[in-house]
mmCIF file of C-alpha atoms and ligand atoms in Angstrom:
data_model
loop_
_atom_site.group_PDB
_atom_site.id
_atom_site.type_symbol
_atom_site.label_atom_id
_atom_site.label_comp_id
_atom_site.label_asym_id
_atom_site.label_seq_id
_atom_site.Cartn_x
_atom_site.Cartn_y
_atom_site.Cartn_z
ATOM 1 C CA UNK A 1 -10.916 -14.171 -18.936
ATOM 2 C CA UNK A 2 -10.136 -15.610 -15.587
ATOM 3 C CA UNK A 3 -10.180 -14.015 -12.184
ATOM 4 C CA UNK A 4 -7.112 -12.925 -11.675
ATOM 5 C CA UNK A 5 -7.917 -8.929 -11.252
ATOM 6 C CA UNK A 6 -6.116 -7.225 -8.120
ATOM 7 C CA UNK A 7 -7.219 -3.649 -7.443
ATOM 8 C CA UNK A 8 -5.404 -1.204 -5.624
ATOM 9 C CA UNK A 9 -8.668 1.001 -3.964
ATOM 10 C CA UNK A 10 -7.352 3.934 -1.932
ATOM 11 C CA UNK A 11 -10.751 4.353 -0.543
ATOM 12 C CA UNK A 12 -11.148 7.540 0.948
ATOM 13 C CA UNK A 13 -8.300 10.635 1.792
ATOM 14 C CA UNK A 14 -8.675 11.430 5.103
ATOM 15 C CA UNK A 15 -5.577 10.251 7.628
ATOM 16 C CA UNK A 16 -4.756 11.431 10.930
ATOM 17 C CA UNK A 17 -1.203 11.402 10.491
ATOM 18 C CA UNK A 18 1.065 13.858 8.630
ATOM 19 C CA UNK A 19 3.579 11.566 7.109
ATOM 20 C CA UNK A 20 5.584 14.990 4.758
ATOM 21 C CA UNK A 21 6.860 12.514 2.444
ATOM 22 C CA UNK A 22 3.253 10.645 1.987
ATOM 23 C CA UNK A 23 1.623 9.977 -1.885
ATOM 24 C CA UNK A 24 -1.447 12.285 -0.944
ATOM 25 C CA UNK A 25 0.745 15.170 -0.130
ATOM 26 C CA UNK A 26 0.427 17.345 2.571
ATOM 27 C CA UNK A 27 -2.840 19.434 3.620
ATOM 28 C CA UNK A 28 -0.598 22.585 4.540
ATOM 29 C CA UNK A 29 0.396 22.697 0.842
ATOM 30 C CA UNK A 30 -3.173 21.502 -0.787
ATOM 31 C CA UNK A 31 -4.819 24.431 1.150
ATOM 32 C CA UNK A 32 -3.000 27.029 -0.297
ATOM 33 C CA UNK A 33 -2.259 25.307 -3.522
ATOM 34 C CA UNK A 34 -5.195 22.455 -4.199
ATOM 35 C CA UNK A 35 -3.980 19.778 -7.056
ATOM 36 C CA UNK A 36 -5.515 20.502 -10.318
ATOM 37 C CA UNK A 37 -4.062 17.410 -12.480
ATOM 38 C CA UNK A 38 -6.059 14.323 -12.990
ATOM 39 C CA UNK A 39 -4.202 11.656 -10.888
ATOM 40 C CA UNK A 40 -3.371 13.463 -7.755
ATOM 41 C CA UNK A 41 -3.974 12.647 -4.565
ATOM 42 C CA UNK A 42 -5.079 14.731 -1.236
ATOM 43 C CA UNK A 43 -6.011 14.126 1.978
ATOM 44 C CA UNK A 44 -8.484 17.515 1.666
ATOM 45 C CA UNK A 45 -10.890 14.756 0.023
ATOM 46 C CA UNK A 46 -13.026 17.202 -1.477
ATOM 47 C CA UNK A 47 -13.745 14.748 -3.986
ATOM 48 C CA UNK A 48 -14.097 11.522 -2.190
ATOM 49 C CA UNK A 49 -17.363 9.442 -3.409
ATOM 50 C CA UNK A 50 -20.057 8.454 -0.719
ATOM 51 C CA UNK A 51 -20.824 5.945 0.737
ATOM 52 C CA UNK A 52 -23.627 4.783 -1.474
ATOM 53 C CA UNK A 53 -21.271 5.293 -4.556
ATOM 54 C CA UNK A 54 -18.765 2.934 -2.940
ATOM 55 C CA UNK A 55 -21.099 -0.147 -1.856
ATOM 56 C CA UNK A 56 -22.764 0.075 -5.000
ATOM 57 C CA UNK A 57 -19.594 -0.256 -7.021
ATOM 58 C CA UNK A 58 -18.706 -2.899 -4.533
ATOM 59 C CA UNK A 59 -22.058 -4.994 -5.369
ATOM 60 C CA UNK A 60 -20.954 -5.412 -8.834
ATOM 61 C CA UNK A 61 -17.939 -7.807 -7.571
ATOM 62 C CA UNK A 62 -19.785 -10.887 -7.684
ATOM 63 C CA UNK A 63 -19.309 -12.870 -10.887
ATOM 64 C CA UNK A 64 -16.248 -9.981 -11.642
ATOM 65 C CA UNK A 65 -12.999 -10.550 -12.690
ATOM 66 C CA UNK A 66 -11.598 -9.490 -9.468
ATOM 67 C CA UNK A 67 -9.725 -11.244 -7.019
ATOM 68 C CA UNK A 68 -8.360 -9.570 -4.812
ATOM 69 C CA UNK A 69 -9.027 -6.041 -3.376
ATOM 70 C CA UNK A 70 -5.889 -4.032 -1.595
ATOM 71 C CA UNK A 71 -7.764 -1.282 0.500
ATOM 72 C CA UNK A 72 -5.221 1.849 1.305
ATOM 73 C CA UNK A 73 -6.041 5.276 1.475
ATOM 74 C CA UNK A 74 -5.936 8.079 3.389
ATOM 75 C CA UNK A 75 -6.576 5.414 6.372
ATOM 76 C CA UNK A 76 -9.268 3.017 5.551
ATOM 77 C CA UNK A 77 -10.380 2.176 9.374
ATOM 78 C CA UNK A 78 -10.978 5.506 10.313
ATOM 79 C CA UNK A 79 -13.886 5.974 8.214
ATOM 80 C CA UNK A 80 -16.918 3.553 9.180
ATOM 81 C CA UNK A 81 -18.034 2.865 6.250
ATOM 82 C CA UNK A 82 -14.874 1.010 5.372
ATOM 83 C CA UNK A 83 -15.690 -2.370 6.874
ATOM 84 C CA UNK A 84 -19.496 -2.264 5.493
ATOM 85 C CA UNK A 85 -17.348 -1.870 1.900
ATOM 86 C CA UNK A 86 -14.848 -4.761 3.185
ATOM 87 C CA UNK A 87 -17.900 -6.816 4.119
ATOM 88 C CA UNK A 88 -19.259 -6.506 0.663
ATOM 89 C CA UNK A 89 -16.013 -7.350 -1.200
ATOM 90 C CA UNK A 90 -15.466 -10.346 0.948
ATOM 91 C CA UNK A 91 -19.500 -11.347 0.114
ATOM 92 C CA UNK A 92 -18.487 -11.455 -3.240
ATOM 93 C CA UNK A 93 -15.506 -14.073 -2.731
ATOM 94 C CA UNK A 94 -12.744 -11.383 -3.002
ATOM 95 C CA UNK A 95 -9.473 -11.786 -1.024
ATOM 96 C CA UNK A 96 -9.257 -8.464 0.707
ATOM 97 C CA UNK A 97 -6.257 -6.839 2.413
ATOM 98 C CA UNK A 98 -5.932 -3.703 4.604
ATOM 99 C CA UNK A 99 -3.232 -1.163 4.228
ATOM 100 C CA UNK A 100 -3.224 0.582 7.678
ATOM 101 C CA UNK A 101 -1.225 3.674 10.085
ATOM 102 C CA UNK A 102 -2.353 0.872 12.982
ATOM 103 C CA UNK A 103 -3.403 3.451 15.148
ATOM 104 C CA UNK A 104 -7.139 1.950 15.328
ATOM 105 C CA UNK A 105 -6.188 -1.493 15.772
ATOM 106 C CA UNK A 106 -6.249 -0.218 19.060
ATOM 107 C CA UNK A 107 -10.013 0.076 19.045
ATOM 108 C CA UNK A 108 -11.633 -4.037 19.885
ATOM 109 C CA UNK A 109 -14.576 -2.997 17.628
ATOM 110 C CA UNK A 110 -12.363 -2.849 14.550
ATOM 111 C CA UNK A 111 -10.534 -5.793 15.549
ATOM 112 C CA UNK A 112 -13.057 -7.766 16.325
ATOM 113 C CA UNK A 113 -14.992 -6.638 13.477
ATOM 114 C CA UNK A 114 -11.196 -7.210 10.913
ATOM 115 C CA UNK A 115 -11.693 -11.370 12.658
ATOM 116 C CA UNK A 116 -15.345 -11.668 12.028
ATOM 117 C CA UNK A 117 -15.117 -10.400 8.427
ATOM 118 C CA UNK A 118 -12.465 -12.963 7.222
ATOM 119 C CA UNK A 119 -10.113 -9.778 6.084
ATOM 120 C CA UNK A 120 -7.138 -11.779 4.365
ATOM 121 C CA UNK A 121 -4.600 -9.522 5.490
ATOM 122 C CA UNK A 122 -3.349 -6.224 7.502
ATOM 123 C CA UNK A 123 -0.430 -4.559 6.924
ATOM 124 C CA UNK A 124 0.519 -2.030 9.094
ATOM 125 C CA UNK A 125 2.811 0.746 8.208
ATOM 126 C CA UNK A 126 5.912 1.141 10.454
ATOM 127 C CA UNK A 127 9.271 3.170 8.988
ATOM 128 C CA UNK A 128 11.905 2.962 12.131
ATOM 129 C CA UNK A 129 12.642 0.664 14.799
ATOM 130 C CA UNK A 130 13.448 4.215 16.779
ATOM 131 C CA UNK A 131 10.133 5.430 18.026
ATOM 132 C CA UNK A 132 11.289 8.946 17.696
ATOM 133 C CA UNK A 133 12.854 8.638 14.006
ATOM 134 C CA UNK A 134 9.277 6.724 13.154
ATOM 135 C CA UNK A 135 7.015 9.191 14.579
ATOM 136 C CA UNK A 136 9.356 12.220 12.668
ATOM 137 C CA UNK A 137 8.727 9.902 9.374
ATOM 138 C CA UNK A 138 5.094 9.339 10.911
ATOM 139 C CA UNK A 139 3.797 12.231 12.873
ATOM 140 C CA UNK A 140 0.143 11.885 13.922
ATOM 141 C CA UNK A 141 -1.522 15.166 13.009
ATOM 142 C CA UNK A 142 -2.342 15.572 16.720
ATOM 143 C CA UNK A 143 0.991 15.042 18.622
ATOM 144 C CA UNK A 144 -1.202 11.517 20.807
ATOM 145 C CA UNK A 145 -0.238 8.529 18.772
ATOM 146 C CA UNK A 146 3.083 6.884 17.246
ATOM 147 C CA UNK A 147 5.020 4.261 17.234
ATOM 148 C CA UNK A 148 4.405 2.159 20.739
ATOM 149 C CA UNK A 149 0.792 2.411 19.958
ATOM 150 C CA UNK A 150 1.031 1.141 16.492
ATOM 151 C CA UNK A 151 2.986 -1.951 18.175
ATOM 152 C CA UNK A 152 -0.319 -2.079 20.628
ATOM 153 C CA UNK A 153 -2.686 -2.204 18.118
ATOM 154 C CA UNK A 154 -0.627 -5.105 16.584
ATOM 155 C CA UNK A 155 -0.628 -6.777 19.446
ATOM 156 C CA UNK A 156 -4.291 -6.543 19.843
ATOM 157 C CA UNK A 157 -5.039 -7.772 16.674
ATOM 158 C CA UNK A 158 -3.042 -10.977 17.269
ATOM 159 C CA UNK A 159 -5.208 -11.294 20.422
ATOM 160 C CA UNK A 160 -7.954 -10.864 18.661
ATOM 161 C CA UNK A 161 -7.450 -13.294 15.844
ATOM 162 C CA UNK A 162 -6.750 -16.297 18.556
ATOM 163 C CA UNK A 163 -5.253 -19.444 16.878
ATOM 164 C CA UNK A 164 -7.420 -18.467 13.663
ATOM 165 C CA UNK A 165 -4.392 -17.991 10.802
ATOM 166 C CA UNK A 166 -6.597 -14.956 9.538
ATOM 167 C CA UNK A 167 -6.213 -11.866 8.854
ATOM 168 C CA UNK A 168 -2.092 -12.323 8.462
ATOM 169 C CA UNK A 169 -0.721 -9.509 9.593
ATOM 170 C CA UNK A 170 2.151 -7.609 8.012
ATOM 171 C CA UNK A 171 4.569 -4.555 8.365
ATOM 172 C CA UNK A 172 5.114 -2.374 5.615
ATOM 173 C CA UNK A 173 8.262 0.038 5.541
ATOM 174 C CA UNK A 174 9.250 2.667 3.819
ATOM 175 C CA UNK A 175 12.927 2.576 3.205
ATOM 176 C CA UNK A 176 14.610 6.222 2.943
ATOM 177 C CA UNK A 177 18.327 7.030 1.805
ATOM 178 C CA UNK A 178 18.899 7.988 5.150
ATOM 179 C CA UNK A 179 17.943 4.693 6.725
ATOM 180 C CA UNK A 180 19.133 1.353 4.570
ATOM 181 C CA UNK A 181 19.802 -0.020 7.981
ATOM 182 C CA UNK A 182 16.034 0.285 8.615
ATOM 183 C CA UNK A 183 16.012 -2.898 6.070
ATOM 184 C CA UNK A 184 17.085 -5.201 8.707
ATOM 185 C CA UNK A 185 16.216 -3.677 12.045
ATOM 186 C CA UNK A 186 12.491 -3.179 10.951
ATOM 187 C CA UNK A 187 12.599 -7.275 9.940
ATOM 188 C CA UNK A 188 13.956 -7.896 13.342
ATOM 189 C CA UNK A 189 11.311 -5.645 14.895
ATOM 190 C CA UNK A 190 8.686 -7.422 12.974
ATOM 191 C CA UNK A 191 9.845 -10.897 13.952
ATOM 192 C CA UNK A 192 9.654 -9.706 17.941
ATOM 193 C CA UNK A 193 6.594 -8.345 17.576
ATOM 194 C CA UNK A 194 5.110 -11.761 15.831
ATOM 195 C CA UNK A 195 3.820 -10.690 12.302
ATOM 196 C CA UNK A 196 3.634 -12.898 9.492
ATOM 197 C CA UNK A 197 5.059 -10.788 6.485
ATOM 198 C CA UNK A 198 7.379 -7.826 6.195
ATOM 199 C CA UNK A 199 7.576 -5.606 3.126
ATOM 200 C CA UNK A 200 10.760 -2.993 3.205
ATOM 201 C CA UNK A 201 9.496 -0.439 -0.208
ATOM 202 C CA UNK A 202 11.725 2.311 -1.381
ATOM 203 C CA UNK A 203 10.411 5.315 -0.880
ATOM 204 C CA UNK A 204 8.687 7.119 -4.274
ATOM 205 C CA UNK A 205 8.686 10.567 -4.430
ATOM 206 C CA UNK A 206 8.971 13.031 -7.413
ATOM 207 C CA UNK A 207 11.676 14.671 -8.672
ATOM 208 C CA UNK A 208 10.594 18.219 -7.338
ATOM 209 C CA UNK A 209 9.357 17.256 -4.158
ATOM 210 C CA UNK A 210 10.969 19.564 -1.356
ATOM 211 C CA UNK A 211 12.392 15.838 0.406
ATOM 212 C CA UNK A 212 13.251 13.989 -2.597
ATOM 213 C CA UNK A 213 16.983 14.825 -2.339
ATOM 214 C CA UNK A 214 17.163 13.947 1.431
ATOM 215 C CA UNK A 215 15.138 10.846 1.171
ATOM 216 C CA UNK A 216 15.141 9.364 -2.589
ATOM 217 C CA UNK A 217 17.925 6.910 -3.082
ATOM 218 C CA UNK A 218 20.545 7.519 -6.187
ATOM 219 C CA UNK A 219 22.553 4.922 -7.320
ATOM 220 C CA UNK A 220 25.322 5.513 -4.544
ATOM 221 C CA UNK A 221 22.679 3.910 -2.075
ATOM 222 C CA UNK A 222 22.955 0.521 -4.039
ATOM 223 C CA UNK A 223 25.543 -1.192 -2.058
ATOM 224 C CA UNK A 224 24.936 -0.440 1.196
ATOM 225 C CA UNK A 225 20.654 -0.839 0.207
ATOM 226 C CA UNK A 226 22.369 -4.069 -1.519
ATOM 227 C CA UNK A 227 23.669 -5.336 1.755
ATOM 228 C CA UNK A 228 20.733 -4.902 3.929
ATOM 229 C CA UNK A 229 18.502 -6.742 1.738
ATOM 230 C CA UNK A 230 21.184 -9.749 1.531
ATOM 231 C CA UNK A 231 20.705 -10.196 4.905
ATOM 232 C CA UNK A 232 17.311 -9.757 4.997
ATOM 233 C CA UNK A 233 16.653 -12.632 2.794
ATOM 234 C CA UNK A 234 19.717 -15.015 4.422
ATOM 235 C CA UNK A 235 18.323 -13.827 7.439
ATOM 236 C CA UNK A 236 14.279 -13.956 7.195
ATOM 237 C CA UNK A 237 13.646 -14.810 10.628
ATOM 238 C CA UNK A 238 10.330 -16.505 9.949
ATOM 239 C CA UNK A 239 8.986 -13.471 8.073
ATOM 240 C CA UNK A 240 7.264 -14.067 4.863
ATOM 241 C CA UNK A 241 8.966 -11.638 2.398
ATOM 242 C CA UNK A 242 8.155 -10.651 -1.670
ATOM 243 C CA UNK A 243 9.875 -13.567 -3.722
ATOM 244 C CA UNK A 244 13.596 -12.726 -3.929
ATOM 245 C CA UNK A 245 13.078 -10.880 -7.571
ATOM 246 C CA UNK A 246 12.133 -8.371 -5.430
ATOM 247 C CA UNK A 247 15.493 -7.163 -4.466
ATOM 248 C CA UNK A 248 16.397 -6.691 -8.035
ATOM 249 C CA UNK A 249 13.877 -5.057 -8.629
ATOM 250 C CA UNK A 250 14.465 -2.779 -6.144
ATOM 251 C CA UNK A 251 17.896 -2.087 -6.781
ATOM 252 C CA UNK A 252 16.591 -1.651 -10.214
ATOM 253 C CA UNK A 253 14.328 1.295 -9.303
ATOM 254 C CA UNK A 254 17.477 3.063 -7.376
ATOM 255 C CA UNK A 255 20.091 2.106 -9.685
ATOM 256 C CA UNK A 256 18.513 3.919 -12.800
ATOM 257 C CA UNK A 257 17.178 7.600 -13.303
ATOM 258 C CA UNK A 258 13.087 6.786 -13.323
ATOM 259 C CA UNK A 259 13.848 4.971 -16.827
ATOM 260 C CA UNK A 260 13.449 1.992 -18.217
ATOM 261 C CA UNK A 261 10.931 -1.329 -19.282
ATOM 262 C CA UNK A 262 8.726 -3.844 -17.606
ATOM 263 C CA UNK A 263 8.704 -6.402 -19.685
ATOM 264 C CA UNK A 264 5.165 -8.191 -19.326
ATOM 265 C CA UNK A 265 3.742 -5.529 -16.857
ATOM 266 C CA UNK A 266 0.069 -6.298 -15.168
ATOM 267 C CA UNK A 267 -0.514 -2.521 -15.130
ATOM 268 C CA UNK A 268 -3.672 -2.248 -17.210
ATOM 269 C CA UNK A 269 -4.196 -5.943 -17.475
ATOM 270 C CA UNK A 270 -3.846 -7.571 -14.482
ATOM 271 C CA UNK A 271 -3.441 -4.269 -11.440
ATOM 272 C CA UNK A 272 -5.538 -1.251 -11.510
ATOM 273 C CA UNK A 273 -5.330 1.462 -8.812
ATOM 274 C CA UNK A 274 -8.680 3.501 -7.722
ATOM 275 C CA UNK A 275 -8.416 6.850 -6.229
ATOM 276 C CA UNK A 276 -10.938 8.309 -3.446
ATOM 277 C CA UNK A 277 -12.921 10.574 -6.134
ATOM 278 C CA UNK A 278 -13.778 7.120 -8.176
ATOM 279 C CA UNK A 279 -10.968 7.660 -10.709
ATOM 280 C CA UNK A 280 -9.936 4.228 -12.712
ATOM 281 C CA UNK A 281 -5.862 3.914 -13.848
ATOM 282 C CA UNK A 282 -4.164 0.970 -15.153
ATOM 283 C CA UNK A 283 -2.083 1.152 -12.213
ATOM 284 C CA UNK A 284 -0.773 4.304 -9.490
ATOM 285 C CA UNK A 285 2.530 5.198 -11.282
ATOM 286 C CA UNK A 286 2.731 9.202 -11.990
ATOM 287 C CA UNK A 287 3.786 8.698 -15.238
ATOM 288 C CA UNK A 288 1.487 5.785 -16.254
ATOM 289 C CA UNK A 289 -1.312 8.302 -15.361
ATOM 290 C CA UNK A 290 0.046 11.163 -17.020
ATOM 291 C CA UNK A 291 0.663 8.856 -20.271
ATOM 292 C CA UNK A 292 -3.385 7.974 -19.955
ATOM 293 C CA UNK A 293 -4.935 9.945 -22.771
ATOM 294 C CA UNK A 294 -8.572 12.096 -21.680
ATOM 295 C CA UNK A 295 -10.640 9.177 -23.622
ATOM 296 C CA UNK A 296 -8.966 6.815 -21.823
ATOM 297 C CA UNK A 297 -9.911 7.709 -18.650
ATOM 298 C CA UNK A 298 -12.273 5.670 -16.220
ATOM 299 C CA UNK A 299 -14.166 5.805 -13.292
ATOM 300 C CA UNK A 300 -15.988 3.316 -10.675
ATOM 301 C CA UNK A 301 -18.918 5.821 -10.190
ATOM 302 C CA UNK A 302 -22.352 4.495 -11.626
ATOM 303 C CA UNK A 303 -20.249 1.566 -13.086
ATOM 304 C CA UNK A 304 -20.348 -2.043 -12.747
ATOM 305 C CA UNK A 305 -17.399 -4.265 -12.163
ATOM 306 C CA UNK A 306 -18.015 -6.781 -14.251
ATOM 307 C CA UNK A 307 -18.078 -4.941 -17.439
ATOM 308 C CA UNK A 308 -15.233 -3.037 -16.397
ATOM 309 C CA UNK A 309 -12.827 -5.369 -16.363
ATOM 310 C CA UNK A 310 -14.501 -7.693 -18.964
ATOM 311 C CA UNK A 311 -12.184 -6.402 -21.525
ATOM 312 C CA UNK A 312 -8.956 -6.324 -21.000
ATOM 313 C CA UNK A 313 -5.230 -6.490 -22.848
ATOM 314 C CA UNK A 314 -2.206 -8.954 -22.203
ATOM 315 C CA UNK A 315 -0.058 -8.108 -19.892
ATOM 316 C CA UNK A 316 2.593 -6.211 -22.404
ATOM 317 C CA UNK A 317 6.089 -4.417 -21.881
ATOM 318 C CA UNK A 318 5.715 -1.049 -20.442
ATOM 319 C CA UNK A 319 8.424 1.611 -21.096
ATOM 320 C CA UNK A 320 7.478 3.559 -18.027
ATOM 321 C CA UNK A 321 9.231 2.045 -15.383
ATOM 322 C CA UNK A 322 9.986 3.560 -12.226
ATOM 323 C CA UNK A 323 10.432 3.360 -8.783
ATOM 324 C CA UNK A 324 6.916 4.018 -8.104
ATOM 325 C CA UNK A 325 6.338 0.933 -9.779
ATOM 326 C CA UNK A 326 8.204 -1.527 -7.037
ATOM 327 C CA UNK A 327 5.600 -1.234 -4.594
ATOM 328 C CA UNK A 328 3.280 -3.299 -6.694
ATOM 329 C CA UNK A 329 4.789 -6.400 -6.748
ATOM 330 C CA UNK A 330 4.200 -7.081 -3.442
ATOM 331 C CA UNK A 331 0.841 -6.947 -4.258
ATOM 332 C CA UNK A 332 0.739 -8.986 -6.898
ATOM 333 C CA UNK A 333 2.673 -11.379 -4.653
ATOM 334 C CA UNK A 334 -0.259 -11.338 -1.885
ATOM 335 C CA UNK A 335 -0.538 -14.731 -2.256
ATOM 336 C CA UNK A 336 3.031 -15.658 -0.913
ATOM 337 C CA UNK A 337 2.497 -12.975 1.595
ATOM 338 C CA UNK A 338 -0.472 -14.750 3.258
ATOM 339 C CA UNK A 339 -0.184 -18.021 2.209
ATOM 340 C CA UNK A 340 3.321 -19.286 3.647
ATOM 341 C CA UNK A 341 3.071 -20.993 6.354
ATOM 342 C CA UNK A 342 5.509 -19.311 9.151
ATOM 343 C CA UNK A 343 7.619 -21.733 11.257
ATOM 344 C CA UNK A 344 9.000 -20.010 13.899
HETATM 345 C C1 LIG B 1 -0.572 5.998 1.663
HETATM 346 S S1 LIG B 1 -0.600 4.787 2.955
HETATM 347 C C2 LIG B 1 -2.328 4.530 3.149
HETATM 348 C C3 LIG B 1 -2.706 3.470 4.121
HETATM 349 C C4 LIG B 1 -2.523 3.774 5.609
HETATM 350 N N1 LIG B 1 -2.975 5.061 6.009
HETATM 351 C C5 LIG B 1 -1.087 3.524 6.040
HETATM 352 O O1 LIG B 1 -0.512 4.396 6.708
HETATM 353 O O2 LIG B 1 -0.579 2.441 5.739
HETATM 354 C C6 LIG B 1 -0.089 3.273 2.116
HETATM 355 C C7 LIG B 1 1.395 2.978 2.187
HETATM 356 O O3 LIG B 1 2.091 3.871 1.341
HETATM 357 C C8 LIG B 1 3.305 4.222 1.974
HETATM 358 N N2 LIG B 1 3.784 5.483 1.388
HETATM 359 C C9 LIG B 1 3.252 6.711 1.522
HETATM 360 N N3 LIG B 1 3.951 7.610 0.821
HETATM 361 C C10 LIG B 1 4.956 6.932 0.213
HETATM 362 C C11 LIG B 1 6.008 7.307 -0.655
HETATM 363 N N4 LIG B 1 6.192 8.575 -1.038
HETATM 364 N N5 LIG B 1 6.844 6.347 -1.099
HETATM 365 C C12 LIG B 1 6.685 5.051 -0.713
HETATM 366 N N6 LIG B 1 5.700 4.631 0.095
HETATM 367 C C13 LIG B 1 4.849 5.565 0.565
HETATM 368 C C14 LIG B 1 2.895 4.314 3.440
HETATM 369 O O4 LIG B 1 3.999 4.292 4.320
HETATM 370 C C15 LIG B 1 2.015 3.103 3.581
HETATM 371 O O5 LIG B 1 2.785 1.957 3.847
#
């Protein structure tokens, strides 16, 4: 097998902001009503493995199958322990992104520390080029930090990386039905503020999630969604974007009802998603986890990477297909992401 492995590690559950329409859920609802079902995710991290779990998982990467390692969470740089992980995957010749609220970008040790490690990338998560629609999609759980200090700590993170070309630094945004226009004014946002890659994602939510109806696109949302990412990719204004299958795939994920095929999916073969408690999935979609039979199921704790991912299928048609599942091509396409050269 060749290296080609990328994982998706949300490392630990902990975040200090409050985002209501966030994959972990809310801790106002876990407290009264914690998740019971393998798969889901919650910032209570009751569950999250230590430390020592985590770097000794992470000293089995050497002479893996893995490539590259996509850290999310919770919020990775909170948590101290993050960067001695990062240091370890990028010992063992991993590329290594950061998925990050940007709020402690604003701290030099992290930055400085981000530099000195080699991190590939940082993408920072920013939904509205409105500071006061962001920080009601966004709200830090404390009422101190939004949206101009996210554009600080992106700032200082430029600073800090000099004329070095790494980490590349990205924004990530969450496209709602609310906002398609967020499509283009984010990109233009991104393009002030100097970043290297910009990644608009539809948001994913469940059916029978209280926001799903105010947020989720239907198909109605296609043309004017349509539009926006047109002129996005007419318009790229020296931003890196996902190669332009991406907006069909998009449309794809609005346009039908959470049905449909991936024909040649990496879930399983070529992606695989760890959760804070150690859990191991073929990749993060809800119903690619719920299809994963008990004797199926995997874990990082006590294993070893290299046997792990040793063994694996083809990439083969998946009949799952949803709109969960258009957030990972971006990852997959980390390598156009950090790789183009921008010309500004
Ligand atoms: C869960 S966060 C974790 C990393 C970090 N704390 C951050 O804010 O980027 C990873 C990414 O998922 C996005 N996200 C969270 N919930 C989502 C949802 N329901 N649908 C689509 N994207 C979502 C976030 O906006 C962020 O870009």
């Amino acid at each position: 097998m060749s290296r080609d492995v990328t994982l998706l590690w949300a490392l630990r559950s902990p975040c200090a902001f409050a985002c209501p329409h966030c994959y972990f859920g809310t801790i106002e609802e876990h407290k009264t009503a914690p998740p019971d079902r393998a798969g889901v995710l919650s910032h209570l991290a009751r569950t999250d493995l230590s430390l020592a779990a985590l770097t000794a998982f992470a000293r089995t990467l050497p002479g893996s199958d893995v490539q590259r390692v996509v850290i999310a969470g919770g919020e990775p740089l909170d948590w101290p322990g993050a960067l001695e992980v990062v240091a370890l995957i990028k010992d063992a010749g991993c590329e290594v992104v950061i998925a990050t609220n940007g709020i402690p970008l604003t701290r030099p040790q992290v930055t400085e520390r981000l530099v000195d490690l080699g991190v590939d990338g940082v993408s920072v998560s920013l939904d509205h080029a409105d500071p006061e629609v962001n920080d009601r999609m966004r709200p830090s759980r404390s009422g101190r930090f939004g949206y101009h200090d996210v554009l600080a700590g992106i700032g200082a993170l430029r600073r800090a990386r000099g004329s070095r070309r790494a980490p590349r630094i990205g924004i990530y945004t969450v496209v709602t039905r609310e906002h398609p226009q967020a499509i283009t004014e984010m990109a233009a946002l991104a393009a002030e503020s100097g970043v290297d890659y910009y990644v608009p994602q539809p948001i994913s939510l469940p059916p029978d999630h209280a926001l799903a109806a105010r947020m989720c696109h239907t198909p109605g949302d296609v043309a004017a969604v349509g539009a926006h990412l047109d002129r996005l990719y007419r318009h790229p204004q020296g931003l890196a974007l996902p190669d332009s299958s991406y907006v069909h795939r998009f449309l794809a994920s609005i346009s039908t009802q959470d049905s449909g095929k991936v024909p040649g999916c990496f879930g399983g073969a070529r992606l695989f998603f760890i959760q804070p408690d150690g859990s191991l999935w073929d990749c993060p979609s809800d119903r690619r986890i719920a299809a994963t039979p008990p004797e199926r199921r995997r874990s990082i704790r006590g294993a070893d990477a290299r046997d792990l991912f040793a063994d694996r299928p083809p990439c083969t048609d998946c009949m799952l297909f949803s709109r969960d599942c258009v957030n990972m091509w971006p990852l997959m396409g980390m390598p156009r992401l950090l790789d183009v050269e921008v010309a500004r």
